[in-house]
Tab-separated table of C-alpha atoms in Angstrom:
chain	number	residue	atom	x	y	z
A	1	UNK	CA	34.459	83.335	-49.577
A	2	UNK	CA	36.218	80.548	-50.347
A	3	UNK	CA	33.629	78.873	-52.691
A	4	UNK	CA	35.279	79.874	-56.017
A	5	UNK	CA	38.212	77.010	-55.245
A	6	UNK	CA	37.191	73.664	-56.239
A	7	UNK	CA	39.371	71.725	-54.236
A	8	UNK	CA	36.834	72.791	-50.685
A	9	UNK	CA	33.822	71.688	-52.159
A	10	UNK	CA	33.495	69.221	-49.218
A	11	UNK	CA	34.294	72.313	-47.190
A	12	UNK	CA	30.945	73.748	-48.796
A	13	UNK	CA	28.642	70.646	-47.420
A	14	UNK	CA	26.203	72.919	-45.294
A	15	UNK	CA	23.745	70.526	-44.417
A	16	UNK	CA	25.256	67.197	-42.961
A	17	UNK	CA	21.665	66.752	-41.628
A	18	UNK	CA	18.526	67.136	-44.109
A	19	UNK	CA	16.579	69.712	-42.822
A	20	UNK	CA	13.452	67.926	-42.110
A	21	UNK	CA	15.466	65.314	-39.576
A	22	UNK	CA	16.949	68.206	-38.168
A	23	UNK	CA	13.451	69.542	-37.710
A	24	UNK	CA	11.958	66.441	-36.159
A	25	UNK	CA	15.127	66.369	-34.065
A	26	UNK	CA	14.718	69.634	-32.135
A	27	UNK	CA	10.927	68.171	-31.930
A	28	UNK	CA	11.790	64.742	-29.960
A	29	UNK	CA	14.474	66.338	-27.668
A	30	UNK	CA	12.324	69.269	-26.569
A	31	UNK	CA	9.693	66.236	-26.128
A	32	UNK	CA	11.657	64.099	-24.364
A	33	UNK	CA	13.072	66.715	-21.905
A	34	UNK	CA	9.314	68.020	-21.050
A	35	UNK	CA	7.762	65.061	-20.643
A	36	UNK	CA	10.300	63.668	-18.616
A	37	UNK	CA	9.918	66.699	-16.757
A	38	UNK	CA	6.295	66.373	-16.323
A	39	UNK	CA	6.528	63.329	-15.303
A	40	UNK	CA	9.085	63.803	-12.130
A	41	UNK	CA	7.431	66.789	-11.430
A	42	UNK	CA	4.168	65.315	-10.470
A	43	UNK	CA	5.637	62.120	-8.679
A	44	UNK	CA	7.908	64.478	-7.060
A	45	UNK	CA	4.995	66.205	-5.421
A	46	UNK	CA	3.054	62.991	-4.724
A	47	UNK	CA	6.534	62.082	-3.243
A	48	UNK	CA	6.518	64.858	-1.043
A	49	UNK	CA	3.099	64.797	0.280
A	50	UNK	CA	3.843	61.106	1.444
A	51	UNK	CA	7.198	61.580	1.979
A	52	UNK	CA	7.951	65.229	3.217
A	53	UNK	CA	7.842	64.500	6.581
A	54	UNK	CA	10.700	62.081	7.055
A	55	UNK	CA	14.150	62.480	7.706
A	56	UNK	CA	16.486	63.637	4.688
A	57	UNK	CA	19.021	60.870	5.736
A	58	UNK	CA	21.464	60.301	2.699
A	59	UNK	CA	24.723	60.139	4.182
A	60	UNK	CA	25.109	56.255	4.095
A	61	UNK	CA	24.812	54.788	0.436
A	62	UNK	CA	22.340	51.750	0.296
A	63	UNK	CA	21.711	50.311	-3.215
A	64	UNK	CA	18.081	50.836	-4.073
A	65	UNK	CA	15.577	48.553	-4.147
A	66	UNK	CA	15.280	46.339	-7.608
A	67	UNK	CA	12.328	47.578	-8.716
A	68	UNK	CA	14.176	50.976	-9.177
A	69	UNK	CA	17.027	49.736	-10.450
A	70	UNK	CA	16.822	48.399	-14.216
A	71	UNK	CA	14.592	49.482	-16.521
A	72	UNK	CA	12.524	46.408	-16.556
A	73	UNK	CA	11.992	46.700	-12.947
A	74	UNK	CA	11.088	49.869	-12.981
A	75	UNK	CA	8.681	49.076	-15.002
A	76	UNK	CA	6.982	46.447	-13.304
A	77	UNK	CA	7.036	48.435	-10.196
A	78	UNK	CA	4.513	51.231	-12.177
A	79	UNK	CA	1.344	49.350	-11.081
A	80	UNK	CA	1.780	49.402	-7.342
A	81	UNK	CA	1.335	53.613	-8.139
A	82	UNK	CA	4.571	54.607	-5.473
A	83	UNK	CA	5.708	57.723	-6.082
A	84	UNK	CA	9.154	56.821	-6.530
A	85	UNK	CA	8.433	54.206	-8.923
A	86	UNK	CA	7.485	57.371	-11.602
A	87	UNK	CA	10.446	59.437	-10.350
A	88	UNK	CA	12.574	56.769	-11.552
A	89	UNK	CA	10.230	56.427	-14.839
A	90	UNK	CA	11.062	59.809	-15.732
A	91	UNK	CA	14.659	59.482	-15.207
A	92	UNK	CA	14.546	57.269	-17.427
A	93	UNK	CA	12.535	58.810	-20.281
A	94	UNK	CA	15.044	61.650	-20.128
A	95	UNK	CA	18.269	59.214	-19.986
A	96	UNK	CA	16.089	57.696	-23.658
A	97	UNK	CA	16.032	60.964	-25.008
A	98	UNK	CA	19.773	61.460	-26.466
A	99	UNK	CA	19.821	57.843	-27.111
A	100	UNK	CA	16.301	58.645	-29.402
A	101	UNK	CA	18.635	61.218	-31.016
A	102	UNK	CA	21.378	59.067	-31.819
A	103	UNK	CA	18.865	56.490	-33.111
A	104	UNK	CA	17.450	59.470	-35.821
A	105	UNK	CA	20.567	60.464	-36.760
A	106	UNK	CA	21.749	57.217	-37.830
A	107	UNK	CA	18.275	57.300	-39.889
A	108	UNK	CA	19.675	60.860	-41.037
A	109	UNK	CA	22.899	59.539	-42.136
A	110	UNK	CA	21.363	56.502	-43.561
A	111	UNK	CA	18.780	58.875	-45.942
A	112	UNK	CA	21.272	60.704	-47.154
A	113	UNK	CA	23.695	57.624	-48.297
A	114	UNK	CA	26.612	58.392	-45.538
A	115	UNK	CA	27.334	54.254	-44.564
A	116	UNK	CA	30.516	55.686	-43.012
A	117	UNK	CA	28.647	57.346	-40.703
A	118	UNK	CA	25.799	54.491	-40.339
A	119	UNK	CA	27.895	52.607	-39.284
A	120	UNK	CA	29.900	55.063	-36.829
A	121	UNK	CA	26.489	55.809	-35.646
A	122	UNK	CA	25.562	51.842	-35.219
A	123	UNK	CA	29.092	51.118	-32.892
A	124	UNK	CA	27.478	54.474	-30.604
A	125	UNK	CA	24.296	52.715	-30.124
A	126	UNK	CA	25.779	49.667	-29.523
A	127	UNK	CA	28.025	51.144	-26.704
A	128	UNK	CA	24.770	52.979	-25.607
A	129	UNK	CA	22.683	49.584	-25.046
A	130	UNK	CA	25.383	47.984	-23.281
A	131	UNK	CA	25.236	50.494	-20.679
A	132	UNK	CA	21.582	50.278	-20.521
A	133	UNK	CA	21.163	46.268	-20.174
A	134	UNK	CA	24.254	45.226	-18.511
A	135	UNK	CA	23.568	44.486	-14.990
A	136	UNK	CA	26.798	45.032	-13.264
B	1	UNK	CA	26.520	64.021	18.566
B	2	UNK	CA	28.540	65.924	14.359
B	3	UNK	CA	27.588	63.458	12.021
B	4	UNK	CA	30.722	64.506	9.391
B	5	UNK	CA	33.003	67.510	9.471
B	6	UNK	CA	32.056	71.265	7.961
B	7	UNK	CA	34.488	73.329	6.873
B	8	UNK	CA	33.409	76.832	6.702
B	9	UNK	CA	34.356	79.182	3.733
B	10	UNK	CA	33.711	83.215	3.765
B	11	UNK	CA	30.916	83.266	1.110
B	12	UNK	CA	29.279	79.983	2.110
B	13	UNK	CA	25.342	80.923	1.577
B	14	UNK	CA	23.211	81.776	4.559
B	15	UNK	CA	20.633	78.926	3.152
B	16	UNK	CA	23.027	76.398	3.231
B	17	UNK	CA	24.423	77.211	7.252
B	18	UNK	CA	21.081	76.932	7.561
B	19	UNK	CA	21.410	73.345	6.845
B	20	UNK	CA	24.188	72.856	8.464
B	21	UNK	CA	24.693	74.652	11.713
B	22	UNK	CA	22.646	76.166	13.679
B	23	UNK	CA	23.099	73.665	15.945
B	24	UNK	CA	21.045	71.551	13.365
B	25	UNK	CA	22.247	68.008	12.657
B	26	UNK	CA	21.915	66.924	8.424
B	27	UNK	CA	19.758	64.458	9.735
B	28	UNK	CA	17.331	66.813	11.131
B	29	UNK	CA	16.482	67.980	7.899
B	30	UNK	CA	13.235	66.458	6.577
B	31	UNK	CA	12.398	65.167	2.492
B	32	UNK	CA	10.222	68.897	1.822
B	33	UNK	CA	13.058	70.779	3.537
B	34	UNK	CA	15.984	68.671	1.791
B	35	UNK	CA	13.595	69.258	-1.677
B	36	UNK	CA	13.738	72.484	-0.935
B	37	UNK	CA	17.368	73.739	-0.401
B	38	UNK	CA	18.131	70.920	-3.681
B	39	UNK	CA	15.738	72.987	-5.827
B	40	UNK	CA	17.277	76.168	-5.191
B	41	UNK	CA	20.274	74.653	-5.438
B	42	UNK	CA	20.003	73.109	-8.711
B	43	UNK	CA	18.407	76.243	-10.172
B	44	UNK	CA	21.330	78.164	-9.424
B	45	UNK	CA	23.953	75.973	-10.954
B	46	UNK	CA	21.463	75.003	-13.985
B	47	UNK	CA	21.229	79.684	-14.658
B	48	UNK	CA	25.027	80.047	-13.647
B	49	UNK	CA	26.201	76.654	-15.596
B	50	UNK	CA	24.239	77.589	-18.677
B	51	UNK	CA	25.724	81.300	-18.830
B	52	UNK	CA	28.725	80.687	-18.112
B	53	UNK	CA	28.668	76.976	-20.197
B	54	UNK	CA	30.243	75.078	-17.790
B	55	UNK	CA	27.503	72.969	-16.840
B	56	UNK	CA	25.870	72.604	-13.695
B	57	UNK	CA	27.291	69.229	-12.385
B	58	UNK	CA	30.295	70.695	-11.287
B	59	UNK	CA	28.891	72.912	-9.188
B	60	UNK	CA	26.012	70.477	-8.029
B	61	UNK	CA	28.355	67.312	-6.593
B	62	UNK	CA	29.756	69.664	-4.458
B	63	UNK	CA	26.702	71.025	-3.230
B	64	UNK	CA	25.388	68.106	-2.513
B	65	UNK	CA	28.178	66.565	-0.477
B	66	UNK	CA	30.248	69.521	1.419
B	67	UNK	CA	26.587	71.363	2.043
B	68	UNK	CA	23.830	68.925	2.209
B	69	UNK	CA	26.108	65.479	3.641
B	70	UNK	CA	24.819	63.575	0.779
B	71	UNK	CA	27.125	60.200	-0.186
B	72	UNK	CA	28.910	61.351	-3.075
B	73	UNK	CA	27.568	58.110	-4.855
B	74	UNK	CA	23.963	59.449	-4.587
B	75	UNK	CA	25.521	62.759	-5.917
B	76	UNK	CA	27.109	61.564	-8.685
B	77	UNK	CA	23.983	59.696	-9.919
B	78	UNK	CA	21.866	62.993	-9.664
B	79	UNK	CA	24.404	64.710	-11.389
B	80	UNK	CA	24.480	62.616	-14.072
B	81	UNK	CA	20.899	62.643	-14.842
B	82	UNK	CA	21.120	66.366	-14.616
B	83	UNK	CA	23.907	67.000	-16.910
B	84	UNK	CA	21.339	64.949	-20.024
B	85	UNK	CA	18.507	67.419	-19.279
B	86	UNK	CA	20.859	70.510	-19.292
B	87	UNK	CA	22.455	69.402	-22.379
B	88	UNK	CA	18.872	68.064	-24.458
B	89	UNK	CA	17.276	71.356	-23.456
B	90	UNK	CA	20.137	73.466	-24.695
B	91	UNK	CA	20.318	71.028	-28.008
B	92	UNK	CA	16.586	71.062	-28.825
B	93	UNK	CA	17.477	75.229	-29.082
B	94	UNK	CA	20.798	74.822	-31.129
B	95	UNK	CA	20.513	71.848	-33.004
B	96	UNK	CA	17.842	73.709	-35.287
B	97	UNK	CA	20.503	76.731	-36.211
B	98	UNK	CA	22.730	74.196	-37.952
B	99	UNK	CA	26.089	74.731	-35.557
B	100	UNK	CA	26.333	71.324	-34.716
B	101	UNK	CA	28.236	69.256	-36.962
B	102	UNK	CA	26.995	65.777	-36.419
B	103	UNK	CA	30.191	63.580	-38.115
B	104	UNK	CA	32.371	64.887	-35.630
B	105	UNK	CA	29.888	64.962	-32.561
B	106	UNK	CA	28.683	61.480	-33.692
B	107	UNK	CA	32.663	60.420	-34.914
B	108	UNK	CA	33.830	61.587	-31.104
B	109	UNK	CA	30.858	59.845	-29.425
B	110	UNK	CA	32.965	56.667	-29.662
B	111	UNK	CA	35.502	57.751	-28.128
B	112	UNK	CA	33.654	59.705	-24.998
B	113	UNK	CA	30.863	56.217	-24.939
B	114	UNK	CA	33.578	53.691	-24.537
B	115	UNK	CA	35.434	56.019	-21.864
B	116	UNK	CA	32.506	56.301	-19.845
B	117	UNK	CA	31.275	53.054	-20.180
B	118	UNK	CA	34.818	52.179	-19.039
B	119	UNK	CA	34.889	53.996	-15.974
B	120	UNK	CA	31.501	53.828	-14.745
B	121	UNK	CA	31.869	49.758	-14.924
B	122	UNK	CA	34.875	50.627	-12.571
B	123	UNK	CA	33.750	53.602	-10.658
B	124	UNK	CA	32.150	51.098	-7.725
B	125	UNK	CA	35.936	49.103	-7.336
B	126	UNK	CA	37.310	53.359	-6.656
B	127	UNK	CA	37.913	54.042	-3.443
B	128	UNK	CA	35.049	57.274	-2.308
B	129	UNK	CA	38.301	58.818	-0.991
B	130	UNK	CA	39.672	59.047	-4.547
B	131	UNK	CA	37.099	59.964	-6.111
B	132	UNK	CA	36.498	63.382	-4.023
B	133	UNK	CA	40.150	64.269	-4.527
B	134	UNK	CA	40.062	63.427	-8.846
B	135	UNK	CA	37.089	65.645	-8.465
B	136	UNK	CA	38.700	68.372	-6.889
B	137	UNK	CA	41.878	68.191	-9.617
B	138	UNK	CA	38.957	68.278	-12.180
B	139	UNK	CA	37.515	71.723	-10.916
B	140	UNK	CA	40.180	73.238	-10.776
B	141	UNK	CA	41.168	72.037	-13.916
B	142	UNK	CA	38.241	73.193	-15.431
B	143	UNK	CA	38.246	76.212	-13.759
B	144	UNK	CA	41.555	77.327	-15.204
B	145	UNK	CA	40.571	75.938	-18.522
B	146	UNK	CA	37.815	78.110	-18.649
B	147	UNK	CA	39.555	81.605	-16.957
B	148	UNK	CA	41.811	81.463	-20.242
B	149	UNK	CA	38.969	80.344	-22.932
B	150	UNK	CA	38.303	83.880	-23.760
B	151	UNK	CA	40.194	84.485	-27.145
B	152	UNK	CA	38.578	83.868	-30.585
B	153	UNK	CA	40.406	80.622	-32.341
B	154	UNK	CA	41.684	81.186	-35.578
B	155	UNK	CA	39.771	78.759	-38.026
B	156	UNK	CA	41.799	76.682	-39.831
B	157	UNK	CA	41.813	76.478	-43.675
B	158	UNK	CA	44.504	73.793	-44.316
B	159	UNK	CA	43.286	70.977	-45.530
B	160	UNK	CA	43.523	67.636	-43.677
B	161	UNK	CA	43.617	64.324	-44.662
B	162	UNK	CA	41.705	62.469	-42.539
B	163	UNK	CA	38.872	65.185	-41.941
B	164	UNK	CA	38.397	64.836	-45.601
B	165	UNK	CA	38.462	61.370	-46.250
B	166	UNK	CA	35.632	61.510	-42.570
B	167	UNK	CA	34.006	64.655	-44.551
B	168	UNK	CA	33.976	66.236	-41.656
B	169	UNK	CA	34.737	70.002	-43.123
B	170	UNK	CA	31.408	72.022	-42.991
B	171	UNK	CA	30.372	75.484	-42.969
B	172	UNK	CA	28.147	77.257	-40.226
B	173	UNK	CA	25.962	80.719	-40.267
B	174	UNK	CA	27.211	83.767	-38.888
B	175	UNK	CA	25.261	86.305	-37.514
B	176	UNK	CA	24.457	87.502	-41.032
B	177	UNK	CA	23.228	84.294	-42.269
B	178	UNK	CA	26.407	83.688	-44.130
B	179	UNK	CA	27.825	80.324	-44.237
B	180	UNK	CA	31.320	80.230	-43.044
B	181	UNK	CA	33.549	77.576	-44.619
B	182	UNK	CA	35.797	75.539	-41.538
B	183	UNK	CA	38.164	72.169	-42.033
B	184	UNK	CA	39.017	70.001	-39.104
B	185	UNK	CA	42.474	69.332	-37.943
B	186	UNK	CA	44.019	66.868	-35.817
B	187	UNK	CA	41.346	64.465	-35.162
B	188	UNK	CA	43.594	61.017	-33.560
B	189	UNK	CA	44.261	64.170	-30.571
B	190	UNK	CA	41.073	65.131	-30.591
B	191	UNK	CA	39.649	61.509	-30.566
B	192	UNK	CA	42.804	60.918	-27.167
B	193	UNK	CA	41.470	64.046	-25.271
B	194	UNK	CA	37.824	62.912	-25.954
B	195	UNK	CA	38.718	59.030	-24.371
B	196	UNK	CA	39.843	60.834	-21.373
B	197	UNK	CA	36.657	63.139	-21.231
B	198	UNK	CA	34.072	60.443	-21.582
B	199	UNK	CA	36.321	58.654	-18.752
B	200	UNK	CA	35.852	61.436	-16.324
B	201	UNK	CA	32.230	61.932	-17.245
B	202	UNK	CA	31.871	58.434	-16.524
B	203	UNK	CA	33.880	58.373	-13.111
B	204	UNK	CA	32.647	61.901	-12.045
B	205	UNK	CA	28.875	62.046	-13.448
B	206	UNK	CA	29.750	65.422	-14.639
B	207	UNK	CA	29.470	66.646	-18.562
B	208	UNK	CA	33.373	67.842	-18.711
B	209	UNK	CA	31.953	69.812	-21.112
B	210	UNK	CA	35.479	72.088	-20.517
B	211	UNK	CA	37.785	69.280	-21.118
B	212	UNK	CA	35.579	68.919	-24.893
B	213	UNK	CA	35.286	71.959	-26.211
B	214	UNK	CA	39.108	72.255	-25.038
B	215	UNK	CA	39.684	69.316	-27.344
B	216	UNK	CA	37.814	70.693	-30.353
B	217	UNK	CA	38.596	74.072	-30.194
B	218	UNK	CA	42.859	74.228	-29.390
B	219	UNK	CA	43.153	70.625	-31.020
B	220	UNK	CA	40.920	70.489	-34.018
B	221	UNK	CA	40.220	74.275	-34.423
B	222	UNK	CA	36.351	73.899	-34.519
B	223	UNK	CA	34.810	77.726	-34.604
B	224	UNK	CA	34.090	78.419	-30.863
B	225	UNK	CA	30.365	77.916	-31.900
B	226	UNK	CA	30.644	75.020	-33.810
B	227	UNK	CA	32.952	73.511	-30.784
B	228	UNK	CA	30.123	74.370	-28.089
B	229	UNK	CA	26.894	73.722	-29.860
B	230	UNK	CA	28.892	70.020	-30.745
B	231	UNK	CA	30.137	69.370	-27.103
B	232	UNK	CA	26.163	69.910	-25.909
B	233	UNK	CA	25.279	67.181	-28.028
B	234	UNK	CA	28.029	65.314	-26.788
B	235	UNK	CA	27.331	65.740	-23.497
B	236	UNK	CA	24.270	63.998	-23.164
B	237	UNK	CA	25.031	61.092	-25.463
B	238	UNK	CA	28.271	60.252	-23.104
B	239	UNK	CA	26.264	60.753	-19.711
B	240	UNK	CA	23.601	58.604	-20.830
B	241	UNK	CA	26.759	55.738	-21.656
B	242	UNK	CA	26.789	55.777	-17.942
B	243	UNK	CA	23.219	56.061	-16.945
B	244	UNK	CA	22.194	53.154	-17.406
B	245	UNK	CA	25.634	51.570	-15.354
B	246	UNK	CA	24.420	54.057	-12.462
B	247	UNK	CA	20.760	53.015	-12.376
B	248	UNK	CA	21.594	49.477	-12.026
B	249	UNK	CA	24.258	49.879	-9.062
B	250	UNK	CA	21.408	51.762	-7.114
B	251	UNK	CA	23.152	55.419	-7.453
B	252	UNK	CA	20.436	57.411	-8.874
B	253	UNK	CA	18.197	57.592	-5.645
B	254	UNK	CA	14.663	59.221	-6.572
B	255	UNK	CA	14.508	61.351	-3.608
B	256	UNK	CA	17.857	63.177	-4.414
B	257	UNK	CA	17.636	63.359	-8.329
B	258	UNK	CA	13.990	64.663	-8.329
B	259	UNK	CA	15.373	68.314	-7.258
B	260	UNK	CA	18.417	67.790	-8.865
B	261	UNK	CA	17.200	67.556	-12.252
B	262	UNK	CA	13.788	69.535	-11.538
B	263	UNK	CA	15.894	72.528	-10.350
B	264	UNK	CA	18.766	72.089	-13.141
B	265	UNK	CA	16.441	72.019	-15.765
B	266	UNK	CA	14.579	74.839	-14.848
B	267	UNK	CA	18.058	77.278	-14.337
B	268	UNK	CA	19.357	76.143	-16.809
B	269	UNK	CA	16.490	76.985	-19.917
B	270	UNK	CA	15.952	80.277	-18.258
B	271	UNK	CA	20.211	80.755	-18.701
B	272	UNK	CA	19.678	79.238	-22.408
B	273	UNK	CA	16.578	81.956	-23.095
B	274	UNK	CA	18.777	84.774	-21.820
B	275	UNK	CA	22.017	83.331	-23.141
B	276	UNK	CA	22.569	85.815	-26.452
B	277	UNK	CA	21.942	89.128	-24.383
B	278	UNK	CA	23.939	88.358	-20.994
B	279	UNK	CA	27.337	89.871	-20.193
B	280	UNK	CA	29.227	87.270	-18.415
B	281	UNK	CA	32.296	87.611	-18.499
B	282	UNK	CA	31.852	89.445	-14.423
B	283	UNK	CA	30.080	86.262	-13.637
B	284	UNK	CA	32.894	83.835	-15.252
B	285	UNK	CA	35.189	84.959	-13.652
B	286	UNK	CA	33.455	84.995	-10.120
B	287	UNK	CA	31.931	81.194	-11.253
B	288	UNK	CA	35.594	79.904	-11.827
B	289	UNK	CA	36.582	81.413	-8.307
B	290	UNK	CA	33.732	79.276	-6.760
B	291	UNK	CA	34.662	76.342	-8.870
B	292	UNK	CA	38.368	76.865	-8.257
B	293	UNK	CA	37.555	76.834	-3.966
B	294	UNK	CA	35.243	73.550	-4.173
B	295	UNK	CA	37.991	71.950	-5.794
B	296	UNK	CA	40.365	73.178	-2.599
B	297	UNK	CA	37.748	72.009	-0.468
B	298	UNK	CA	36.357	68.246	-2.437
B	299	UNK	CA	40.296	67.640	-2.402
B	300	UNK	CA	41.124	68.914	1.244
B	301	UNK	CA	37.727	66.671	2.656
B	302	UNK	CA	38.607	63.777	0.445
B	303	UNK	CA	42.445	63.452	2.048
B	304	UNK	CA	41.015	64.359	5.533
B	305	UNK	CA	38.093	61.581	5.332
B	306	UNK	CA	35.497	63.775	5.278
B	307	UNK	CA	33.561	61.368	2.370
B	308	UNK	CA	33.563	58.045	4.777
């Protein structure tokens, strides 16, 4: 409708991301959410089998043990085969999913030689990484 | 002895009554029962949240704290996780249809992630009572915002210098598959509102989708389809920024987060599947009323020390 107007050419940039990356993006999100769901579901059943009869007392906040609080701690604790560690692993996969999406966006902007947005994406990634690594 | 003061409201679901009344103390609920109740509640929250576009986080926190007596910090951690699940699940459906404006989303992500991280870092120093009251205020605000979000915003065709320089103007396919072009306006204003939205998300563990859509609809004048999907993309990334901090703080309790995440995920996936066909005006109004009531109750309960 506005295509005749040469000044609006920028407005007709239909695809900001090339279609191939777009498809990959959708796939990554699906796989991320699905695998997180499966891990949490499986671990949840195991957790219920072991702890289903325990009293549910969540009204007093207690800091979780170190093994459930950091990515590294969670990975280390997996060898002990505790259900709660595997639930945290699934949640970690879930938290990583949007971050992977941002990484893929950076790649896609780079492919389009859109370096302004590569920079924008890297700033966002830095904040995300800081949030995940910061230990306070 | 009673553990925590409970306040009834007329439409309180029977299942919740069973959990909190009938001479049962909350501490008597075992993990299996708690998981079952939270699964059902999360499923309902996810379903209604995705049908109305309000997200599940705003319901799940009051449900956990007010009805099941969960500490608000565990509730925030679990809600944050479910927000990521909803957002990523829905994004997988949307992104391939070409609605999302990735440039607008990524640029505004700078504001939301900074806001979320900053708020998450100071959150432990904010008294729980204050968080509950702010949460109640946000609930009331988003209920009012979404009650009036009905009319279509006019698509802007006025060129904007900053938008052109940032190459944000774009187009999206309409129902017939034709590309509709649009321009983006008032980027600084949108950026500022997004920073606030990010802070609220980091402080309260919600997606603050209502505020994000407000910034993109009313201020930046993005078409509704574009603003909805772009905001959905941003919600997941924003939540991921503060999730790490909350994980380190020990707010993400596996026993609480597990049923919340699974329930909300299932509910929102089902909702997303039926979204195009559902007739939601009545449901939205009902939901708005529920959120309004929850907001008042959170403020009241917070002010009377119910979250100690």
